[in-house]
Amino acid sequence: MRRIAITGSSGYYGRRLIRHIRETDPGIEVLGLDLGSSPGLAAHRFAAVDVRGPELRRALVEFQPDTVVHLAFVVDPRHDTGRTYDININGSRNVLEAVRELRPARLLVASSATAFGPWPDNPLPIDDLAPVRLHPDFQYAREKVVLEELLREFAVQHPQMAVSWVRPCIIYGPNVNNFLSRMLLQNPLVVLPDGCDVPQQFVHEDDVAAATWCILKGNGRGPYNMGPADWISLTDVARETGRRTVKIPLWAMQLASRICWGLRLPLLPYPPGMNLYIRHPWIVAPRRLCQELGFQFQFSTRETLRKLLATHRKGTAERRNSPSHADIPDEHRHAPAA
């Protein structure tokens, strides 16, 4: 493994993986592929490409990677569902077509633990080889199920290639900045849907990068759940964050979300289907990672949460103590990289 091409290289996952590769094996050449480069990107080369366009194939043909990692996906919910689908699914199809022509030794793609669906009868935890179950009410998860179907078919068609996909649970860490981290850090209360103290699972960004590297080095094939072998409850989250809990019926959460999402109000910046993932557990077991590849997570769910909170509190204190902070326009204030 000497030449790795990574789509979505300027995103949160991509930047952490590239940094891990450079620290672990500086001799490996990395090509970053994204719409734009981010400051401090550690890739050896960078190509500004859209995963949906022909320039992706040209960049890959020129680089001739032995490994392709596809991480270019829209994660935060958007009202433009057609464009989101175009990037997440049609973009993935374009990547697969380019990989089909190049035939590298390895292909790894980011799926999500949400693909298992927010079902009341989900086992606790869910094994890697358990079937994913499409739920129609949350676009991101629905598209991950479609993605996994494409990958299973692709893997059968190309048995000589080590095709794998990873299913992280909620990723947190010092550098995260997405709608999930903002919900956790900014909401004044922790909601117990239908009064239920639902299990929560968080994986540290460093463990995500290290586990991805472990799969690539081991020529892993098929699905790999990515989350520590522990979880905490919503009331645990409330205690760790110093918040109170409030019991709210799921129907009321759905109604509020439908109104806020429909009117584009920032109070609840996600579609109603996301509430089902708050109501029902979707905890994953990292059996294949740990037993087959020997991977060991460095951070538990609680430790991951504490790392996120510590960084947030430090940043808040630094901004509060900065004498010039109040004079800086909002659009010029530093924000953690997404």
Short mmCIF file of C-alpha atoms in Angstrom, two decimals, residues 67-209:
data_model
loop_
_atom_site.label_atom_id
_atom_site.label_comp_id
_atom_site.label_asym_id
_atom_site.label_seq_id
_atom_site.Cartn_x
_atom_site.Cartn_y
_atom_site.Cartn_z
CA THR A 67 -6.08 2.06 -2.62
CA VAL A 68 -9.19 4.24 -2.90
CA VAL A 69 -11.09 5.56 0.13
CA HIS A 70 -14.48 7.15 -0.60
CA LEU A 71 -15.60 9.61 2.09
CA ALA A 72 -17.33 12.32 0.03
CA PHE A 73 -20.88 12.46 1.40
CA VAL A 74 -23.35 15.07 2.58
CA VAL A 75 -23.82 14.43 6.31
CA ASP A 76 -25.76 17.40 7.68
CA PRO A 77 -29.46 17.34 6.69
CA ARG A 78 -30.38 19.64 3.81
CA HIS A 79 -33.65 20.74 2.34
CA ASP A 80 -32.33 20.17 -1.17
CA THR A 81 -32.84 16.41 -1.03
CA GLY A 82 -32.28 15.98 -4.76
CA ARG A 83 -28.78 17.44 -4.64
CA THR A 84 -27.98 15.42 -1.53
CA TYR A 85 -29.02 12.22 -3.32
CA ASP A 86 -27.04 13.22 -6.37
CA ILE A 87 -23.84 13.59 -4.32
CA ASN A 88 -24.32 10.62 -2.02
CA ILE A 89 -25.60 8.04 -4.52
CA ASN A 90 -24.76 9.22 -8.01
CA GLY A 91 -21.38 10.43 -6.77
CA SER A 92 -20.74 6.99 -5.29
CA ARG A 93 -21.75 5.31 -8.54
CA ASN A 94 -19.26 7.52 -10.37
CA VAL A 95 -16.53 6.55 -7.90
CA LEU A 96 -17.33 2.86 -8.35
CA GLU A 97 -17.17 3.15 -12.13
CA ALA A 98 -13.74 4.79 -11.91
CA VAL A 99 -12.54 2.13 -9.47
CA ARG A 100 -13.94 -0.60 -11.73
CA GLU A 101 -11.71 0.68 -14.53
CA LEU A 102 -8.60 1.24 -12.38
CA ARG A 103 -8.89 -2.00 -10.37
CA PRO A 104 -6.89 -0.96 -7.29
CA ALA A 105 -6.11 -3.53 -4.63
CA ARG A 106 -8.45 -1.98 -2.07
CA LEU A 107 -11.61 0.10 -1.85
CA LEU A 108 -13.01 1.36 1.45
CA VAL A 109 -16.24 3.38 1.68
CA ALA A 110 -17.91 5.20 4.56
CA SER A 111 -21.38 3.90 5.37
CA SER A 112 -23.04 4.56 8.74
CA ALA A 113 -24.49 2.71 11.72
CA THR A 114 -27.74 4.54 10.93
CA ALA A 115 -28.18 2.04 8.08
CA PHE A 116 -29.43 -0.49 10.65
CA GLY A 117 -32.47 1.74 11.12
CA PRO A 118 -34.21 3.08 14.24
CA TRP A 119 -36.25 -0.06 14.93
CA PRO A 120 -37.74 -0.98 18.33
CA ASP A 121 -36.56 -4.61 17.96
CA ASN A 122 -32.91 -3.77 17.23
CA PRO A 123 -30.64 -6.13 19.22
CA LEU A 124 -28.32 -4.54 21.76
CA PRO A 125 -25.71 -4.39 20.35
CA ILE A 126 -26.06 -5.03 16.60
CA ASP A 127 -23.53 -7.36 14.95
CA ASP A 128 -21.59 -6.43 11.80
CA LEU A 129 -23.33 -9.13 9.77
CA ALA A 130 -26.87 -8.25 10.87
CA PRO A 131 -28.95 -7.02 7.92
CA VAL A 132 -29.32 -3.29 7.40
CA ARG A 133 -32.97 -2.26 7.34
CA LEU A 134 -34.12 0.71 5.34
CA HIS A 135 -36.27 3.27 7.13
CA PRO A 136 -37.91 5.73 4.74
CA ASP A 137 -38.06 8.74 7.07
CA PHE A 138 -34.38 9.78 7.27
CA GLN A 139 -32.62 10.48 3.98
CA TYR A 140 -29.02 10.01 5.16
CA ALA A 141 -29.69 6.54 6.58
CA ARG A 142 -31.87 5.57 3.63
CA GLU A 143 -29.08 6.42 1.20
CA LYS A 144 -26.53 4.46 3.24
CA VAL A 145 -28.67 1.35 2.77
CA VAL A 146 -28.73 1.96 -0.99
CA LEU A 147 -24.96 2.52 -0.88
CA GLU A 148 -24.36 -0.79 0.88
CA GLU A 149 -26.41 -2.61 -1.74
CA LEU A 150 -24.18 -1.09 -4.43
CA LEU A 151 -21.06 -2.12 -2.54
CA ARG A 152 -22.20 -5.71 -1.99
CA GLU A 153 -22.88 -6.08 -5.70
CA PHE A 154 -19.56 -4.44 -6.58
CA ALA A 155 -17.63 -6.74 -4.20
CA VAL A 156 -19.19 -9.84 -5.80
CA GLN A 157 -18.27 -8.58 -9.27
CA HIS A 158 -14.66 -7.87 -8.25
CA PRO A 159 -13.52 -10.66 -5.92
CA GLN A 160 -9.86 -9.82 -6.52
CA MET A 161 -10.35 -6.43 -4.83
CA ALA A 162 -10.56 -5.98 -1.04
CA VAL A 163 -13.87 -4.05 -0.86
CA SER A 164 -14.89 -2.90 2.61
CA TRP A 165 -17.24 -0.39 4.17
CA VAL A 166 -17.37 1.05 7.67
CA ARG A 167 -20.35 1.92 9.84
CA PRO A 168 -19.35 4.49 12.47
CA CYS A 169 -21.77 5.38 15.22
CA ILE A 170 -21.86 9.09 16.21
CA ILE A 171 -18.33 10.48 15.82
CA TYR A 172 -17.19 12.98 18.42
CA GLY A 173 -13.85 14.48 19.37
CA PRO A 174 -11.98 17.76 19.75
CA ASN A 175 -12.34 18.72 16.07
CA VAL A 176 -15.97 17.83 15.34
CA ASN A 177 -18.41 20.52 14.24
CA ASN A 178 -21.63 19.20 12.70
CA PHE A 179 -25.33 19.30 13.45
CA LEU A 180 -25.02 16.45 15.98
CA SER A 181 -22.25 18.12 17.98
CA ARG A 182 -24.07 21.45 17.88
CA MET A 183 -27.27 19.81 19.15
CA LEU A 184 -25.37 18.25 22.04
CA LEU A 185 -23.43 21.37 23.01
CA GLN A 186 -26.10 24.01 22.50
CA ASN A 187 -29.41 22.48 23.61
CA PRO A 188 -30.26 23.53 27.18
CA LEU A 189 -32.03 20.22 27.98
CA VAL A 190 -31.60 16.53 27.25
CA VAL A 191 -34.84 15.07 25.89
CA LEU A 192 -36.05 11.63 26.96
CA PRO A 193 -38.40 10.62 24.11
CA ASP A 194 -41.54 9.01 25.51
CA GLY A 195 -39.70 9.17 28.85
CA CYS A 196 -37.24 6.47 27.70
CA ASP A 197 -33.60 6.54 28.78
CA VAL A 198 -32.22 5.42 25.41
CA PRO A 199 -28.62 4.07 25.10
CA GLN A 200 -26.07 6.28 23.33
CA GLN A 201 -22.78 5.32 21.66
CA PHE A 202 -20.00 7.68 20.59
CA VAL A 203 -16.72 6.87 18.84
CA HIS A 204 -13.66 9.11 19.08
CA GLU A 205 -12.34 10.69 15.88
CA ASP A 206 -8.87 9.24 16.50
CA ASP A 207 -10.30 5.73 16.85
CA VAL A 208 -12.19 6.19 13.57
CA ALA A 209 -8.99 7.08 11.72
#
